[in-house]
Amino acid sequence: MKEDTSKKYIGILPQDQLLKLYAKHVNAPKVRTFKGFGFGVMPGERHGIKFKTLAGVKSSDPPLEIYNCRSSGGVFNLGHCNPQVVQVLKDALDSGLDIGDHMLLSEWRALLAKKLADLMPPGITKTTFGVSGGEAIDTAIKFSRAYTKRRGCISAIGGYHGHTGFALLTGDPEFRETFLWHNPDFKQVPFGDADAMRKSVTEEISCVILETIPATGGVLIAPEGYFAEVREICDNNGVMLIIDEVQAGLGRTGQFWAIYGGMYPNEKVIPDFIVCGKGMSSGIYPLSTCSYKSFIEKEIFNEDAFIHISTTGGSDLGCAVASEMLDIQSDPKFLEHVRQMGELFGNGLKSIQTEYPEFIKEVRGRGLMWGVEFYDENLCLKSMILCIQEGILLNYCGNKKNTLIIMPPLIVQKNEIEEIIVRIRNGIQKLKK
Ligand SMILES: Cc1ncc(COP(=O)(O)O)c(C=O)c1O
């Protein structure tokens, strides 16, 4: 019989005791918030597109089984504990690989950067590694400032690029003010409005940073031609274009890059930087990447090759895991699967909208990244809770709270989508009560 090792790491203590520990030693308001949603439960066993909680809402209740339609913003693109990726990590550890020494050169960073360069839009051939998405965004902004010798940065209102230094400055005031974090060089303009961008991009600006599909901002779809126009505005002013593909990249739209054909098949814009995070980890080993055009390198590293470092960024183990992920997710058959499932999913959500036009204003998205906009925030929050009660984990967009963002793992199958749509419909139907 196979030895049951799961107990060593999952369900070590009963859920109610763990919630108390979490409140006492990690974050009490977070525990209160989740309890308020009726979802004061902790994930336990996890596999494929589902996970089980340690117990039910009451500790005496049996565990809940949840379809993860959040995927942690793309971390679980390949589902939970993808066996192929887990095997790579086990094999790599067994072969004696560890995180490596960031000061030294690395076989795995070389191999992964080459693989990424082959997948990138033409000309983006260099990669600097990090651990989190925010770190990689900070890197792109740092490098843009060094290259252009300018300070200014333009981002989108409602956009989100992380909670680290420069990344935080690109975001909405809600997340910054508590930390007294303000810098007049950083400005925001409405997303999708090329005229507003044109007016703001001057010769003081080092970079424009945009998500291809702002996720926290409400799964916004820019009009066709917007990114091409932004590219032109940047070119005319000597400004770097940073594209954040932390959520929309790596196949989420059914194309490998959202910026390079994933939004509109004929629109293949080439930015100066592409930043990835979340899904680079496959939910197994953290890694982020800041990839850029080769001409940028000399302004950063020629004088000092060690001017930018990250001890655990681009660890050898993380690179081995990411390399496997790239092989899986860049396979044309995999991308075709995402397109087919995406169509099914989008049609399912649109049919729910047709049934409940009094609640749902719009359904929009690409591939397996969908936004469902309600007429108000209250309807959206209630439907989120009702869907969770139906066993579907999804969330509202932090910067557009009348919109649900729905991102199942990319490995989701037809029968699972049918089940998920039935459950979302059941949840939304209860709004009538
Ligand atoms: C689009 C986008 N960029 C960057 C980040 C920051 O990533 P991290 O939380 O790994 O720092 C996030 C995180 O949610 C994100 O959604």
PDB file of C-alpha atoms in Angstrom, residues 11-277:
ATOM      1  CA  GLY A  11      -4.312  19.014   8.622  1.00  0.00           C
ATOM      2  CA  ILE A  12      -1.636  19.008  11.316  1.00  0.00           C
ATOM      3  CA  LEU A  13      -4.018  20.804  13.681  1.00  0.00           C
ATOM      4  CA  PRO A  14      -7.808  21.198  13.542  1.00  0.00           C
ATOM      5  CA  GLN A  15      -8.963  24.138  11.418  1.00  0.00           C
ATOM      6  CA  ASP A  16     -10.430  26.178  14.318  1.00  0.00           C
ATOM      7  CA  GLN A  17      -7.109  26.034  16.190  1.00  0.00           C
ATOM      8  CA  LEU A  18      -5.256  27.107  13.059  1.00  0.00           C
ATOM      9  CA  LEU A  19      -7.613  30.038  12.534  1.00  0.00           C
ATOM     10  CA  LYS A  20      -6.845  31.175  16.085  1.00  0.00           C
ATOM     11  CA  LEU A  21      -3.116  30.876  15.449  1.00  0.00           C
ATOM     12  CA  TYR A  22      -3.481  32.776  12.186  1.00  0.00           C
ATOM     13  CA  ALA A  23      -5.408  35.560  13.911  1.00  0.00           C
ATOM     14  CA  LYS A  24      -2.941  35.739  16.789  1.00  0.00           C
ATOM     15  CA  HIS A  25       0.300  35.530  14.834  1.00  0.00           C
ATOM     16  CA  VAL A  26      -0.372  36.411  11.187  1.00  0.00           C
ATOM     17  CA  ASN A  27      -3.336  38.695  10.515  1.00  0.00           C
ATOM     18  CA  ALA A  28      -6.473  38.938  12.671  1.00  0.00           C
ATOM     19  CA  PRO A  29      -8.483  41.304  10.385  1.00  0.00           C
ATOM     20  CA  LYS A  30      -7.992  38.896   7.493  1.00  0.00           C
ATOM     21  CA  VAL A  31      -9.446  36.030   9.509  1.00  0.00           C
ATOM     22  CA  ARG A  32     -12.409  38.251  10.514  1.00  0.00           C
ATOM     23  CA  THR A  33     -13.013  39.250   6.868  1.00  0.00           C
ATOM     24  CA  PHE A  34     -13.102  35.666   5.630  1.00  0.00           C
ATOM     25  CA  LYS A  35     -15.329  34.586   8.502  1.00  0.00           C
ATOM     26  CA  GLY A  36     -17.629  37.488   7.569  1.00  0.00           C
ATOM     27  CA  PHE A  37     -17.877  36.069   4.021  1.00  0.00           C
ATOM     28  CA  GLY A  38     -18.885  32.737   5.586  1.00  0.00           C
ATOM     29  CA  PHE A  39     -15.634  31.369   4.196  1.00  0.00           C
ATOM     30  CA  GLY A  40     -13.489  31.114   7.318  1.00  0.00           C
ATOM     31  CA  VAL A  41     -11.894  27.933   6.052  1.00  0.00           C
ATOM     32  CA  MET A  42      -8.367  26.958   5.100  1.00  0.00           C
ATOM     33  CA  PRO A  43      -7.288  25.070   2.006  1.00  0.00           C
ATOM     34  CA  GLY A  44      -6.112  21.537   2.746  1.00  0.00           C
ATOM     35  CA  GLU A  45      -5.614  18.840   0.098  1.00  0.00           C
ATOM     36  CA  ARG A  46      -5.274  20.213  -3.401  1.00  0.00           C
ATOM     37  CA  HIS A  47      -5.181  18.531  -6.751  1.00  0.00           C
ATOM     38  CA  GLY A  48      -5.931  19.578 -10.346  1.00  0.00           C
ATOM     39  CA  ILE A  49      -8.525  22.330 -10.560  1.00  0.00           C
ATOM     40  CA  LYS A  50      -9.958  21.635  -7.088  1.00  0.00           C
ATOM     41  CA  PHE A  51      -8.953  21.817  -3.459  1.00  0.00           C
ATOM     42  CA  LYS A  52     -10.528  20.669  -0.224  1.00  0.00           C
ATOM     43  CA  THR A  53     -10.750  22.794   2.892  1.00  0.00           C
ATOM     44  CA  LEU A  54      -9.428  21.429   6.181  1.00  0.00           C
ATOM     45  CA  ALA A  55     -12.989  21.376   7.546  1.00  0.00           C
ATOM     46  CA  GLY A  56     -16.354  22.939   6.759  1.00  0.00           C
ATOM     47  CA  VAL A  57     -17.486  26.385   7.858  1.00  0.00           C
ATOM     48  CA  LYS A  58     -17.965  24.890  11.346  1.00  0.00           C
ATOM     49  CA  SER A  59     -15.027  22.776  12.421  1.00  0.00           C
ATOM     50  CA  SER A  60     -17.306  19.792  12.953  1.00  0.00           C
ATOM     51  CA  ASP A  61     -18.554  20.047   9.332  1.00  0.00           C
ATOM     52  CA  PRO A  62     -16.892  17.884   6.660  1.00  0.00           C
ATOM     53  CA  PRO A  63     -14.318  19.575   4.348  1.00  0.00           C
ATOM     54  CA  LEU A  64     -15.698  21.524   1.400  1.00  0.00           C
ATOM     55  CA  GLU A  65     -14.629  20.709  -2.129  1.00  0.00           C
ATOM     56  CA  ILE A  66     -13.916  23.856  -4.109  1.00  0.00           C
ATOM     57  CA  TYR A  67     -13.365  24.473  -7.814  1.00  0.00           C
ATOM     58  CA  ASN A  68     -10.559  27.020  -7.977  1.00  0.00           C
ATOM     59  CA  CYS A  69     -11.757  29.597 -10.494  1.00  0.00           C
ATOM     60  CA  ARG A  70      -9.300  32.151  -9.131  1.00  0.00           C
ATOM     61  CA  SER A  71      -6.115  30.229  -9.825  1.00  0.00           C
ATOM     62  CA  SER A  72      -4.476  32.894  -7.629  1.00  0.00           C
ATOM     63  CA  GLY A  73      -4.355  35.141 -10.690  1.00  0.00           C
ATOM     64  CA  GLY A  74      -2.626  32.509 -12.837  1.00  0.00           C
ATOM     65  CA  VAL A  75      -0.335  30.878 -10.273  1.00  0.00           C
ATOM     66  CA  PHE A  76      -2.303  27.657 -10.781  1.00  0.00           C
ATOM     67  CA  ASN A  77      -2.478  27.795 -14.565  1.00  0.00           C
ATOM     68  CA  LEU A  78      -1.520  24.113 -14.532  1.00  0.00           C
ATOM     69  CA  GLY A  79      -3.817  23.306 -11.608  1.00  0.00           C
ATOM     70  CA  HIS A  80      -2.714  22.382  -8.121  1.00  0.00           C
ATOM     71  CA  CYS A  81       0.322  20.137  -7.732  1.00  0.00           C
ATOM     72  CA  ASN A  82       0.606  19.381 -11.427  1.00  0.00           C
ATOM     73  CA  PRO A  83       2.225  15.906 -11.410  1.00  0.00           C
ATOM     74  CA  GLN A  84       4.553  16.646 -14.348  1.00  0.00           C
ATOM     75  CA  VAL A  85       5.911  19.775 -12.682  1.00  0.00           C
ATOM     76  CA  VAL A  86       6.101  18.190  -9.222  1.00  0.00           C
ATOM     77  CA  GLN A  87       8.162  15.372 -10.748  1.00  0.00           C
ATOM     78  CA  VAL A  88      10.602  17.894 -12.226  1.00  0.00           C
ATOM     79  CA  LEU A  89      11.088  19.500  -8.817  1.00  0.00           C
ATOM     80  CA  LYS A  90      11.603  16.096  -7.157  1.00  0.00           C
ATOM     81  CA  ASP A  91      14.048  15.001  -9.856  1.00  0.00           C
ATOM     82  CA  ALA A  92      15.936  18.284  -9.686  1.00  0.00           C
ATOM     83  CA  LEU A  93      16.280  17.977  -5.895  1.00  0.00           C
ATOM     84  CA  ASP A  94      17.333  14.345  -6.253  1.00  0.00           C
ATOM     85  CA  SER A  95      20.010  15.366  -8.769  1.00  0.00           C
ATOM     86  CA  GLY A  96      21.501  17.721  -6.208  1.00  0.00           C
ATOM     87  CA  LEU A  97      20.153  21.021  -7.500  1.00  0.00           C
ATOM     88  CA  ASP A  98      19.414  23.792  -4.979  1.00  0.00           C
ATOM     89  CA  ILE A  99      18.672  27.488  -5.324  1.00  0.00           C
ATOM     90  CA  GLY A 100      22.208  28.269  -6.458  1.00  0.00           C
ATOM     91  CA  ASP A 101      24.336  31.302  -5.654  1.00  0.00           C
ATOM     92  CA  HIS A 102      23.093  34.517  -7.251  1.00  0.00           C
ATOM     93  CA  MET A 103      26.589  36.003  -7.375  1.00  0.00           C
ATOM     94  CA  LEU A 104      27.788  33.183  -9.603  1.00  0.00           C
ATOM     95  CA  LEU A 105      26.737  32.304 -13.122  1.00  0.00           C
ATOM     96  CA  SER A 106      24.012  29.685 -13.474  1.00  0.00           C
ATOM     97  CA  GLU A 107      23.393  26.885 -15.960  1.00  0.00           C
ATOM     98  CA  TRP A 108      19.648  27.027 -15.318  1.00  0.00           C
ATOM     99  CA  ARG A 109      19.302  30.795 -15.659  1.00  0.00           C
ATOM    100  CA  ALA A 110      21.100  30.539 -19.018  1.00  0.00           C
ATOM    101  CA  LEU A 111      18.853  27.720 -20.240  1.00  0.00           C
ATOM    102  CA  LEU A 112      15.611  29.325 -19.078  1.00  0.00           C
ATOM    103  CA  ALA A 113      16.488  32.771 -20.443  1.00  0.00           C
ATOM    104  CA  LYS A 114      17.222  31.191 -23.849  1.00  0.00           C
ATOM    105  CA  LYS A 115      13.885  29.340 -23.784  1.00  0.00           C
ATOM    106  CA  LEU A 116      12.077  32.571 -22.898  1.00  0.00           C
ATOM    107  CA  ALA A 117      13.898  34.518 -25.623  1.00  0.00           C
ATOM    108  CA  ASP A 118      12.708  31.944 -28.179  1.00  0.00           C
ATOM    109  CA  LEU A 119       9.116  32.468 -27.039  1.00  0.00           C
ATOM    110  CA  MET A 120       9.241  36.267 -26.739  1.00  0.00           C
ATOM    111  CA  PRO A 121       8.169  38.696 -29.479  1.00  0.00           C
ATOM    112  CA  PRO A 122      11.181  39.434 -31.713  1.00  0.00           C
ATOM    113  CA  GLY A 123      14.021  41.409 -30.121  1.00  0.00           C
ATOM    114  CA  ILE A 124      13.242  40.668 -26.463  1.00  0.00           C
ATOM    115  CA  THR A 125      16.216  38.456 -25.724  1.00  0.00           C
ATOM    116  CA  LYS A 126      17.474  39.242 -22.217  1.00  0.00           C
ATOM    117  CA  THR A 127      15.980  38.272 -18.860  1.00  0.00           C
ATOM    118  CA  THR A 128      16.660  39.395 -15.300  1.00  0.00           C
ATOM    119  CA  PHE A 129      15.099  37.111 -12.692  1.00  0.00           C
ATOM    120  CA  GLY A 130      13.243  37.796  -9.465  1.00  0.00           C
ATOM    121  CA  VAL A 131      11.019  36.052  -6.970  1.00  0.00           C
ATOM    122  CA  SER A 132       7.746  38.013  -7.084  1.00  0.00           C
ATOM    123  CA  GLY A 133       5.861  39.914  -9.754  1.00  0.00           C
ATOM    124  CA  GLY A 134       6.333  43.203  -7.901  1.00  0.00           C
ATOM    125  CA  GLU A 135      10.083  42.671  -7.796  1.00  0.00           C
ATOM    126  CA  ALA A 136      10.205  42.084 -11.559  1.00  0.00           C
ATOM    127  CA  ILE A 137       8.079  45.210 -12.149  1.00  0.00           C
ATOM    128  CA  ASP A 138      10.444  47.240  -9.956  1.00  0.00           C
ATOM    129  CA  THR A 139      13.314  45.904 -12.048  1.00  0.00           C
ATOM    130  CA  ALA A 140      11.671  46.992 -15.314  1.00  0.00           C
ATOM    131  CA  ILE A 141      11.045  50.508 -13.951  1.00  0.00           C
ATOM    132  CA  LYS A 142      14.595  50.745 -12.537  1.00  0.00           C
ATOM    133  CA  PHE A 143      16.062  49.694 -15.879  1.00  0.00           C
ATOM    134  CA  SER A 144      13.834  52.133 -17.792  1.00  0.00           C
ATOM    135  CA  ARG A 145      15.031  54.984 -15.566  1.00  0.00           C
ATOM    136  CA  ALA A 146      18.653  53.974 -16.008  1.00  0.00           C
ATOM    137  CA  TYR A 147      18.293  53.646 -19.774  1.00  0.00           C
ATOM    138  CA  THR A 148      16.409  56.889 -20.412  1.00  0.00           C
ATOM    139  CA  LYS A 149      18.003  58.914 -17.574  1.00  0.00           C
ATOM    140  CA  ARG A 150      14.473  60.136 -16.771  1.00  0.00           C
ATOM    141  CA  ARG A 151      12.241  59.653 -13.740  1.00  0.00           C
ATOM    142  CA  GLY A 152       8.624  59.824 -14.900  1.00  0.00           C
ATOM    143  CA  CYS A 153       6.293  56.849 -15.185  1.00  0.00           C
ATOM    144  CA  ILE A 154       2.748  56.603 -16.551  1.00  0.00           C
ATOM    145  CA  SER A 155       0.418  53.781 -15.526  1.00  0.00           C
ATOM    146  CA  ALA A 156      -3.307  53.098 -15.854  1.00  0.00           C
ATOM    147  CA  ILE A 157      -5.932  54.136 -13.315  1.00  0.00           C
ATOM    148  CA  GLY A 158      -7.163  50.903 -11.738  1.00  0.00           C
ATOM    149  CA  GLY A 159      -4.104  48.997 -12.942  1.00  0.00           C
ATOM    150  CA  TYR A 160      -2.150  46.866 -10.505  1.00  0.00           C
ATOM    151  CA  HIS A 161       1.506  45.876 -10.621  1.00  0.00           C
ATOM    152  CA  GLY A 162       2.286  44.807  -7.051  1.00  0.00           C
ATOM    153  CA  HIS A 163       2.974  46.157  -3.599  1.00  0.00           C
ATOM    154  CA  THR A 164       6.737  46.636  -3.728  1.00  0.00           C
ATOM    155  CA  GLY A 165       8.559  49.992  -4.149  1.00  0.00           C
ATOM    156  CA  PHE A 166       8.136  51.310  -7.695  1.00  0.00           C
ATOM    157  CA  ALA A 167       5.256  48.894  -8.389  1.00  0.00           C
ATOM    158  CA  LEU A 168       3.284  50.412  -5.512  1.00  0.00           C
ATOM    159  CA  LEU A 169       3.839  53.898  -6.957  1.00  0.00           C
ATOM    160  CA  THR A 170       2.194  52.822 -10.233  1.00  0.00           C
ATOM    161  CA  GLY A 171      -0.947  51.663  -8.425  1.00  0.00           C
ATOM    162  CA  ASP A 172      -4.065  53.312  -7.082  1.00  0.00           C
ATOM    163  CA  PRO A 173      -3.830  55.625  -4.014  1.00  0.00           C
ATOM    164  CA  GLU A 174      -5.911  53.215  -1.909  1.00  0.00           C
ATOM    165  CA  PHE A 175      -2.894  50.937  -1.487  1.00  0.00           C
ATOM    166  CA  ARG A 176      -0.271  53.687  -1.169  1.00  0.00           C
ATOM    167  CA  GLU A 177      -1.573  56.294   1.234  1.00  0.00           C
ATOM    168  CA  THR A 178      -1.400  54.131   4.371  1.00  0.00           C
ATOM    169  CA  PHE A 179       2.334  53.874   3.759  1.00  0.00           C
ATOM    170  CA  LEU A 180       2.846  57.582   3.020  1.00  0.00           C
ATOM    171  CA  TRP A 181       4.032  56.527  -0.417  1.00  0.00           C
ATOM    172  CA  HIS A 182       3.722  59.211  -3.027  1.00  0.00           C
ATOM    173  CA  ASN A 183       5.987  60.424  -5.786  1.00  0.00           C
ATOM    174  CA  PRO A 184       4.960  63.167  -8.255  1.00  0.00           C
ATOM    175  CA  ASP A 185       6.988  61.496 -11.038  1.00  0.00           C
ATOM    176  CA  PHE A 186       4.386  58.706 -11.131  1.00  0.00           C
ATOM    177  CA  LYS A 187       1.094  59.555 -12.861  1.00  0.00           C
ATOM    178  CA  GLN A 188      -1.972  57.586 -13.922  1.00  0.00           C
ATOM    179  CA  VAL A 189      -4.234  57.937 -16.958  1.00  0.00           C
ATOM    180  CA  PRO A 190      -7.477  56.147 -17.921  1.00  0.00           C
ATOM    181  CA  PHE A 191      -6.845  52.726 -19.479  1.00  0.00           C
ATOM    182  CA  GLY A 192      -7.692  52.392 -23.167  1.00  0.00           C
ATOM    183  CA  ASP A 193      -7.604  56.147 -23.826  1.00  0.00           C
ATOM    184  CA  ALA A 194      -4.789  56.856 -26.286  1.00  0.00           C
ATOM    185  CA  ASP A 195      -5.434  60.614 -26.283  1.00  0.00           C
ATOM    186  CA  ALA A 196      -4.971  60.802 -22.508  1.00  0.00           C
ATOM    187  CA  MET A 197      -1.742  58.851 -22.901  1.00  0.00           C
ATOM    188  CA  ARG A 198      -0.520  61.185 -25.655  1.00  0.00           C
ATOM    189  CA  LYS A 199      -1.118  64.222 -23.444  1.00  0.00           C
ATOM    190  CA  SER A 200       0.782  62.717 -20.500  1.00  0.00           C
ATOM    191  CA  VAL A 201       3.835  61.293 -22.257  1.00  0.00           C
ATOM    192  CA  THR A 202       6.484  63.999 -22.318  1.00  0.00           C
ATOM    193  CA  GLU A 203      10.262  64.061 -22.435  1.00  0.00           C
ATOM    194  CA  GLU A 204      10.391  63.667 -18.639  1.00  0.00           C
ATOM    195  CA  ILE A 205       8.807  60.234 -18.846  1.00  0.00           C
ATOM    196  CA  SER A 206      11.005  57.143 -18.651  1.00  0.00           C
ATOM    197  CA  CYS A 207       8.328  54.484 -19.082  1.00  0.00           C
ATOM    198  CA  VAL A 208       4.703  53.632 -19.658  1.00  0.00           C
ATOM    199  CA  ILE A 209       3.591  50.525 -17.796  1.00  0.00           C
ATOM    200  CA  LEU A 210       0.365  48.676 -18.602  1.00  0.00           C
ATOM    201  CA  GLU A 211      -1.218  45.297 -18.018  1.00  0.00           C
ATOM    202  CA  THR A 212      -2.463  43.951 -21.322  1.00  0.00           C
ATOM    203  CA  ILE A 213      -5.756  43.057 -19.621  1.00  0.00           C
ATOM    204  CA  PRO A 214      -5.971  44.945 -16.316  1.00  0.00           C
ATOM    205  CA  ALA A 215      -7.144  42.223 -13.929  1.00  0.00           C
ATOM    206  CA  THR A 216      -7.552  44.061 -10.627  1.00  0.00           C
ATOM    207  CA  GLY A 217      -8.913  46.968 -12.715  1.00  0.00           C
ATOM    208  CA  GLY A 218     -11.904  44.905 -13.908  1.00  0.00           C
ATOM    209  CA  VAL A 219     -10.716  42.628 -16.763  1.00  0.00           C
ATOM    210  CA  LEU A 220     -10.728  45.597 -19.124  1.00  0.00           C
ATOM    211  CA  ILE A 221     -10.392  45.040 -22.854  1.00  0.00           C
ATOM    212  CA  ALA A 222      -8.745  47.965 -24.643  1.00  0.00           C
ATOM    213  CA  PRO A 223     -10.109  48.988 -28.052  1.00  0.00           C
ATOM    214  CA  GLU A 224      -8.262  47.463 -30.995  1.00  0.00           C
ATOM    215  CA  GLY A 225      -5.317  49.647 -31.942  1.00  0.00           C
ATOM    216  CA  TYR A 226      -4.788  51.065 -28.425  1.00  0.00           C
ATOM    217  CA  PHE A 227      -1.544  49.271 -27.709  1.00  0.00           C
ATOM    218  CA  ALA A 228      -0.177  50.026 -31.186  1.00  0.00           C
ATOM    219  CA  GLU A 229      -0.911  53.706 -30.567  1.00  0.00           C
ATOM    220  CA  VAL A 230       0.732  53.611 -27.143  1.00  0.00           C
ATOM    221  CA  ARG A 231       3.776  51.988 -28.763  1.00  0.00           C
ATOM    222  CA  GLU A 232       3.920  54.816 -31.291  1.00  0.00           C
ATOM    223  CA  ILE A 233       3.559  57.487 -28.574  1.00  0.00           C
ATOM    224  CA  CYS A 234       6.421  55.881 -26.637  1.00  0.00           C
ATOM    225  CA  ASP A 235       8.611  55.676 -29.748  1.00  0.00           C
ATOM    226  CA  ASN A 236       7.991  59.306 -30.612  1.00  0.00           C
ATOM    227  CA  ASN A 237       9.096  60.394 -27.147  1.00  0.00           C
ATOM    228  CA  GLY A 238      11.967  57.992 -26.444  1.00  0.00           C
ATOM    229  CA  VAL A 239       9.920  56.274 -23.734  1.00  0.00           C
ATOM    230  CA  MET A 240      10.152  52.596 -22.715  1.00  0.00           C
ATOM    231  CA  LEU A 241       6.990  50.466 -22.929  1.00  0.00           C
ATOM    232  CA  ILE A 242       6.675  47.919 -20.109  1.00  0.00           C
ATOM    233  CA  ILE A 243       3.975  45.300 -20.508  1.00  0.00           C
ATOM    234  CA  ASP A 244       2.867  43.409 -17.406  1.00  0.00           C
ATOM    235  CA  GLU A 245       1.801  39.891 -18.404  1.00  0.00           C
ATOM    236  CA  VAL A 246       1.771  38.584 -14.843  1.00  0.00           C
ATOM    237  CA  GLN A 247      -1.885  37.514 -15.172  1.00  0.00           C
ATOM    238  CA  ALA A 248      -2.685  37.665 -18.905  1.00  0.00           C
ATOM    239  CA  GLY A 249       0.499  36.059 -20.253  1.00  0.00           C
ATOM    240  CA  LEU A 250       1.761  32.465 -20.552  1.00  0.00           C
ATOM    241  CA  GLY A 251      -1.247  31.244 -22.568  1.00  0.00           C
ATOM    242  CA  ARG A 252      -4.122  32.661 -20.487  1.00  0.00           C
ATOM    243  CA  THR A 253      -5.725  34.295 -23.552  1.00  0.00           C
ATOM    244  CA  GLY A 254      -5.222  31.246 -25.762  1.00  0.00           C
ATOM    245  CA  GLN A 255      -2.149  32.861 -27.323  1.00  0.00           C
ATOM    246  CA  PHE A 256       1.141  32.657 -25.482  1.00  0.00           C
ATOM    247  CA  TRP A 257       1.380  36.451 -25.046  1.00  0.00           C
ATOM    248  CA  ALA A 258      -1.653  38.668 -24.632  1.00  0.00           C
ATOM    249  CA  ILE A 259       0.240  41.648 -26.103  1.00  0.00           C
ATOM    250  CA  TYR A 260       1.431  39.756 -29.149  1.00  0.00           C
ATOM    251  CA  GLY A 261      -1.810  38.516 -30.721  1.00  0.00           C
ATOM    252  CA  GLY A 262      -3.689  37.432 -27.582  1.00  0.00           C
ATOM    253  CA  MET A 263      -5.908  40.526 -27.471  1.00  0.00           C
ATOM    254  CA  TYR A 264      -6.511  40.938 -31.189  1.00  0.00           C
ATOM    255  CA  PRO A 265      -5.016  38.356 -33.590  1.00  0.00           C
ATOM    256  CA  ASN A 266      -3.692  40.994 -35.983  1.00  0.00           C
ATOM    257  CA  GLU A 267      -2.283  43.313 -33.349  1.00  0.00           C
ATOM    258  CA  LYS A 268       1.241  42.199 -32.547  1.00  0.00           C
ATOM    259  CA  VAL A 269       2.772  44.982 -30.530  1.00  0.00           C
ATOM    260  CA  ILE A 270       6.363  44.544 -29.343  1.00  0.00           C
ATOM    261  CA  PRO A 271       7.067  46.295 -26.048  1.00  0.00           C
ATOM    262  CA  ASP A 272      10.537  46.991 -24.613  1.00  0.00           C
ATOM    263  CA  PHE A 273       9.877  44.898 -21.506  1.00  0.00           C
ATOM    264  CA  ILE A 274       7.621  41.930 -20.730  1.00  0.00           C
ATOM    265  CA  VAL A 275       7.199  41.042 -17.072  1.00  0.00           C
ATOM    266  CA  CYS A 276       5.954  37.659 -15.832  1.00  0.00           C
ATOM    267  CA  GLY A 277       5.308  36.320 -12.343  1.00  0.00           C
TER     268      GLY A 277
END
